[in-house]
mmCIF file of C-alpha atoms in Angstrom:
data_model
loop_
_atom_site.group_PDB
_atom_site.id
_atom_site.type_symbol
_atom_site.label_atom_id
_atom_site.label_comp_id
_atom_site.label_asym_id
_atom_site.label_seq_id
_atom_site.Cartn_x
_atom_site.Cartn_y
_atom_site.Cartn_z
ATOM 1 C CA UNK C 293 0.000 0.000 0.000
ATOM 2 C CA UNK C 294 2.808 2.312 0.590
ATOM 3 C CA UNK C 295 4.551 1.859 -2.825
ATOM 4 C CA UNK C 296 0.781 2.929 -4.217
ATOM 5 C CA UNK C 297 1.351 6.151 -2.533
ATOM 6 C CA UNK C 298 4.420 6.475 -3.563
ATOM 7 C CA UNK C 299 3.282 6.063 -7.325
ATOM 8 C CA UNK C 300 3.913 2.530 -7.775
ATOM 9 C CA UNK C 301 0.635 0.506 -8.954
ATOM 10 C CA UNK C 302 2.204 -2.655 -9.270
ATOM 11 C CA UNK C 303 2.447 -4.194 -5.847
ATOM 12 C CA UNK C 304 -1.642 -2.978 -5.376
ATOM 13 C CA UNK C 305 -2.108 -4.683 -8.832
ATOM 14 C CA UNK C 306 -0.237 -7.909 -7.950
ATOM 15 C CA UNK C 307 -2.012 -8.390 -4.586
ATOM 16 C CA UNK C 308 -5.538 -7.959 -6.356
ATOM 17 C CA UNK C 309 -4.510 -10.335 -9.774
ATOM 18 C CA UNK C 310 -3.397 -12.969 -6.645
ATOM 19 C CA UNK C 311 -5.660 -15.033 -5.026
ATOM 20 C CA UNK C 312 -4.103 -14.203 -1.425
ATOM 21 C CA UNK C 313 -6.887 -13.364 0.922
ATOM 22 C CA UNK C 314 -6.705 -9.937 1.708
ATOM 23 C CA UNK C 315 -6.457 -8.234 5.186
ATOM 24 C CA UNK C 316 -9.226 -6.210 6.153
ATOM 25 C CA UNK C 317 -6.566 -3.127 6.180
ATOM 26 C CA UNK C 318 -5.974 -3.711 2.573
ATOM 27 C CA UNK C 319 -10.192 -3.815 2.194
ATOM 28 C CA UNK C 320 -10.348 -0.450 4.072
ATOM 29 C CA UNK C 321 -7.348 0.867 1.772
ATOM 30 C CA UNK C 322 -9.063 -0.095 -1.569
ATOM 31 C CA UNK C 323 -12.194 1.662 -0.429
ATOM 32 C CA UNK C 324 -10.381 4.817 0.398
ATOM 33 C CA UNK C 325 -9.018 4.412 -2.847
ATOM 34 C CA UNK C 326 -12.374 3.942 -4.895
ATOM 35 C CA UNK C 327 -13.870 6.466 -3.160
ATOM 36 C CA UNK C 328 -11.022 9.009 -4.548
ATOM 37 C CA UNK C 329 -9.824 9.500 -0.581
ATOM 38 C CA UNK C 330 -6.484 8.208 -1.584
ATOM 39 C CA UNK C 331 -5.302 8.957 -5.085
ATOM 40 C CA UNK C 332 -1.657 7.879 -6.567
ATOM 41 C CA UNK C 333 0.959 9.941 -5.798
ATOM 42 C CA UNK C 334 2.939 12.512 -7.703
ATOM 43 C CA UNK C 335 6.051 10.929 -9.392
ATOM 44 C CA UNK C 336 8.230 14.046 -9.867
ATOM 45 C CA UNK C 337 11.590 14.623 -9.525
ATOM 46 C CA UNK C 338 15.456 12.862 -10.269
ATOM 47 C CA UNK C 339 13.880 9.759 -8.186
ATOM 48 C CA UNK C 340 10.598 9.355 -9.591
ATOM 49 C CA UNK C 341 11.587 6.918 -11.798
ATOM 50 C CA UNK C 342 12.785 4.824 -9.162
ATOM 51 C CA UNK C 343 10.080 1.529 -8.659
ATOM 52 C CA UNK C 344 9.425 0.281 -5.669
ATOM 53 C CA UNK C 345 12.036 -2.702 -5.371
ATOM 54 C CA UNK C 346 14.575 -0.552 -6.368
ATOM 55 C CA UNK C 347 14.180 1.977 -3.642
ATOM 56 C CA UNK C 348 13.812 -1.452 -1.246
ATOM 57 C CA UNK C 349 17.053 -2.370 -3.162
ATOM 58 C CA UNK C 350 18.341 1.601 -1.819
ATOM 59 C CA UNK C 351 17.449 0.955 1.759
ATOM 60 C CA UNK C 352 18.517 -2.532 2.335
ATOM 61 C CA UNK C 353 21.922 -1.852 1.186
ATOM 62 C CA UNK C 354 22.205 1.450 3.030
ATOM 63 C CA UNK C 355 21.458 0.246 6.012
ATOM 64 C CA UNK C 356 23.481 -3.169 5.690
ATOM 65 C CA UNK C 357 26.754 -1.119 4.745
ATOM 66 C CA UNK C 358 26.043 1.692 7.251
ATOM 67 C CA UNK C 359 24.950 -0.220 10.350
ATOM 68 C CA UNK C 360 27.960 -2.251 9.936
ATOM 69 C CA UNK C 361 30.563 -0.057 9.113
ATOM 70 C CA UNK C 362 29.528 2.418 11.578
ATOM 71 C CA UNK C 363 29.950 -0.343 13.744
ATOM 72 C CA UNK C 364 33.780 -0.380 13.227
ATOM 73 C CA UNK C 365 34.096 3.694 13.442
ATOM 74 C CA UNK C 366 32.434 3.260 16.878
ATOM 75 C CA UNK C 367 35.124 0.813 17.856
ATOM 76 C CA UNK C 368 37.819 2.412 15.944
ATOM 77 C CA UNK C 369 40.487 2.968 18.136
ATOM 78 C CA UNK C 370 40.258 -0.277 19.652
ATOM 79 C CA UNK C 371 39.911 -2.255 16.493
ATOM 80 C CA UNK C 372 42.968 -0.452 14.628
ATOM 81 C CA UNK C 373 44.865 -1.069 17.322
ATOM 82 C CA UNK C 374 44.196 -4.807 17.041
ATOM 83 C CA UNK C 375 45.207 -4.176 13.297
ATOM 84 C CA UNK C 376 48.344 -2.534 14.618
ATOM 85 C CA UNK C 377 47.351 0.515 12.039
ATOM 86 C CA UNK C 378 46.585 3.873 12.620
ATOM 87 C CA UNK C 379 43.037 4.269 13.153
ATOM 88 C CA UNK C 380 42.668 6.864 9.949
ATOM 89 C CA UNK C 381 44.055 3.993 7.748
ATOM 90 C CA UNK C 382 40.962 2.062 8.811
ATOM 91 C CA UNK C 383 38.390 5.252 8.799
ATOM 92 C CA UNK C 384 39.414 5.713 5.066
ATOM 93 C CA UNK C 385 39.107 1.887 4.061
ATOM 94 C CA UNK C 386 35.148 1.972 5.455
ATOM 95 C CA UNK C 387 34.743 5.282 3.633
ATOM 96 C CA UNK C 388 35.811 3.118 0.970
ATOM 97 C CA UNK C 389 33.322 -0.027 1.588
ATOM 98 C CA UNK C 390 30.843 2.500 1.867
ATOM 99 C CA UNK C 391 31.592 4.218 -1.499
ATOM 100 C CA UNK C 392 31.864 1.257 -3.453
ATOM 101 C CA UNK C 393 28.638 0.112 -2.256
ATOM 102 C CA UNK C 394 27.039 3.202 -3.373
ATOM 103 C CA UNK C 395 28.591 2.770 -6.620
ATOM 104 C CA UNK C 396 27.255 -0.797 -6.904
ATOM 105 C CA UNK C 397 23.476 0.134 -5.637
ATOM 106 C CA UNK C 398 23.443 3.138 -7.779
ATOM 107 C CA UNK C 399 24.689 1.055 -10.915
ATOM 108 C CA UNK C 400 21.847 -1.765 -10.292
ATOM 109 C CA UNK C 401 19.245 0.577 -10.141
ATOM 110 C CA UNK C 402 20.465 2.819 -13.226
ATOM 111 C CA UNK C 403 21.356 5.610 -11.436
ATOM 112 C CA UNK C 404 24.461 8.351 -10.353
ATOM 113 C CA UNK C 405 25.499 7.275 -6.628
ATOM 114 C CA UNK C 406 25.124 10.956 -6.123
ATOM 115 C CA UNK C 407 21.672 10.738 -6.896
ATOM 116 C CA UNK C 408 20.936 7.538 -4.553
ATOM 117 C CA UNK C 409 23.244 9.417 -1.492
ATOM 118 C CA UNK C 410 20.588 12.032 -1.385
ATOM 119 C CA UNK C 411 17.407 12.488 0.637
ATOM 120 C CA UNK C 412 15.391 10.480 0.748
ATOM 121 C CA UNK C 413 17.972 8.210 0.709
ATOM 122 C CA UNK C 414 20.143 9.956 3.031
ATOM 123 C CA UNK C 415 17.524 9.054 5.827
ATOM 124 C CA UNK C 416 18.387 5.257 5.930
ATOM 125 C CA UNK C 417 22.085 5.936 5.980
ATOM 126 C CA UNK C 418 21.153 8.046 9.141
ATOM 127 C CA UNK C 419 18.610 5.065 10.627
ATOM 128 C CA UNK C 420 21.450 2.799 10.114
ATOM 129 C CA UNK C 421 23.721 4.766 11.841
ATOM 130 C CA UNK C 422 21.299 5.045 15.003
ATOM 131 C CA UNK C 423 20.444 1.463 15.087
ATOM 132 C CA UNK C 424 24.604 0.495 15.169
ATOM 133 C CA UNK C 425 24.802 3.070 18.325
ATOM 134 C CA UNK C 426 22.118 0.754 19.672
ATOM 135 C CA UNK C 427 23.682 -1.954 19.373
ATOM 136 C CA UNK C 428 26.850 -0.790 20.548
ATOM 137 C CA UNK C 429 25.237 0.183 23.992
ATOM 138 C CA UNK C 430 26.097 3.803 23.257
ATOM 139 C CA UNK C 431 22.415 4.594 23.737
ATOM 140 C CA UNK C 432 18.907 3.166 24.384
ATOM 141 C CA UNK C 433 15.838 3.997 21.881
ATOM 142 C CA UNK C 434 13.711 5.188 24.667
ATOM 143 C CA UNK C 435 10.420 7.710 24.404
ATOM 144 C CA UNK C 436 9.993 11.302 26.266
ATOM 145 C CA UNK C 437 8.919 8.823 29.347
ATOM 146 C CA UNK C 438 11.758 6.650 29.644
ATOM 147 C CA UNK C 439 9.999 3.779 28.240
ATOM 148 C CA UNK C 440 11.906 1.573 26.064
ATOM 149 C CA UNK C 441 10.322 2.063 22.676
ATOM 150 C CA UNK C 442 11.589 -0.911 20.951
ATOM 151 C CA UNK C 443 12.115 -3.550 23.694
ATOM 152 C CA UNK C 444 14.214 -5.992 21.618
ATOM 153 C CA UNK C 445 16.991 -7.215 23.697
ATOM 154 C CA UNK C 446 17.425 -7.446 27.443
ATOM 155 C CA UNK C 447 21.131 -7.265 26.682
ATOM 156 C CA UNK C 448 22.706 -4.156 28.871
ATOM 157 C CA UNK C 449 24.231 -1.699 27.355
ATOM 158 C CA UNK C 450 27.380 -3.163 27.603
ATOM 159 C CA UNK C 451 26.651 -6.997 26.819
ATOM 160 C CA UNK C 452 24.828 -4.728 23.858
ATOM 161 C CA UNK C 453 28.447 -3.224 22.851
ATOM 162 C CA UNK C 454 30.648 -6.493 23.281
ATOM 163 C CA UNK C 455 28.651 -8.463 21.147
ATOM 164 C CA UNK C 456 28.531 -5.367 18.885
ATOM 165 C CA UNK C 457 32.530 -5.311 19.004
ATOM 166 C CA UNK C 458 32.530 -8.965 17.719
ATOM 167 C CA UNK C 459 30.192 -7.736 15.009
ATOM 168 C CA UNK C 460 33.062 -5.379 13.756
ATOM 169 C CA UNK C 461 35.799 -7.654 14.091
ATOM 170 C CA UNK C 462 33.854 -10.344 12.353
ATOM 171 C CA UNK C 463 32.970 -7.386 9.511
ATOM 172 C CA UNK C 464 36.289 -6.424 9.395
ATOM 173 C CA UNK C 465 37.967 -10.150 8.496
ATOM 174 C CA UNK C 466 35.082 -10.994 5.626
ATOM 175 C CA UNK C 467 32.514 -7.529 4.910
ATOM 176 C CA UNK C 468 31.255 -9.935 2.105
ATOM 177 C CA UNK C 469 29.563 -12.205 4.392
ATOM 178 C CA UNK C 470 27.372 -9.063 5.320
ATOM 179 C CA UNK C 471 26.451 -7.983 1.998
ATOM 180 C CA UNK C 472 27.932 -10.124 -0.279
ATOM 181 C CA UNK C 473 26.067 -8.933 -3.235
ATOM 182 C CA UNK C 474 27.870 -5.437 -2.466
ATOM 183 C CA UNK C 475 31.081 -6.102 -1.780
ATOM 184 C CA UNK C 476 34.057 -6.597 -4.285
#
C-alpha cells in the first residue's frame, strides 16, 4: 500500500490479480481508494523513476553497509589497534566499503550514486547509523517517558556493545559475508 502512494501501482495490482486473501486493512485501503480518498501519488523529480524494489534495493543496502561499518568507526580505536594501524588507515578503508557500495546500488538501479546518497535516501544511511549506536550500547531507543520504545533485547548496554565489538571484528575479516552482493 505504501509503494501505491508512492506512485507505484504494481504491488496494489499484484495483490488484487493474486488469489491471497486480503487483510481487512488492505479492504479499508481499496475503499479509500475507490472512493477518490487516496489517489496515486505525484512521481516528480530525479527519483521518480525509481520503482518500488529498487528503492527497497536503496534501503537494504544502506542500512546493511552503514549499520555495519559504523559499527567499526564506533570501535575504531580499539579495532585499529588490534590491526596494529593507525586508526585513519581504517576510517578511510570503510569510507571506501561505503563508497563502493554506493557505486554498486546506484549502478543496479540505473542511477548516479550521487543521486541515490541524497534524501530520501540519506535518511536510511542516518537510521542505520542510530540502530549500530544501539547496538553498541552507546544509547537506548527510549520515548519522552523513559519507556523503552523498541524492547528488543534485554542485553545491557554493555553486553549490547561487546557483542557489537565482535560484530566489527567479524565485519572487518570478511565484509562480504554481510552484503555479499555489495562487496568486491
Amino acid at each position: 500500500m505504501v509503494h501505491y502512494l508512492d506512485g507505484d501501482r504494481e504491488p496494489l495490482a499484484e495483490l488484487l490479480a493474486g488469489g491471497t486473501p486480503m487483510p481487512a486493512e488492505v479492504r479499508h485501503f481499496l475503499a479509500l481508494v475507490i472512493s477518490g480518498e487516496v489517489s496515486l501519488g505525484s512521481r516528480r523529480g530525479k527519483n521518480s523513476k525509481l520503482t518500488w524494489r529498487e528503492k527497497d534495493t536503496i534501503r537494504e543496502a544502506f542500512f546493511t553497509v552503514y549499520k555495519y561499518t559504523e559499527l567499526v568507526l564506533i570501535f575504531l580505536e580499539q579495532l585499529a589497534s588490534e590491526a596494529r594501524m593507525e586508526p585513519i588507515y581504517l576510517r578511510r578503508k570503510m569510507e571506501k566499503v561505503r563508497e563502493d557500495a554506493n557505486a554498486k546500488v546506484a549502478a543496479a538501479v540505473g542511477r548516479c550514486a550521487n543521486t541515490i546518497r541524497q534524501d530520501p535516501y540519506a535518511n536510511y544511511i542516518r537510521q542505520a547509523k542510530d540502530w549500530a549506536r544501539f547496538e553498541a550500547g552507546i544509547y537506548d531507543i527510549k520515548d519522552e517517558s523513559g519507556t523503552y520504545v523498541i524492547p528488543v533485547t534485554d542485553l545491557t548496554p554493555d553486553e549490547r556493545a561487546a557483542f557489537a565489538l565482535e560484530q566489527a571484528r567479524a565485519y572487518l575479516a570478511n565484509p562480504g559475508l554481510f552484503a555479499p552482493d555489495l562487496m568486491v
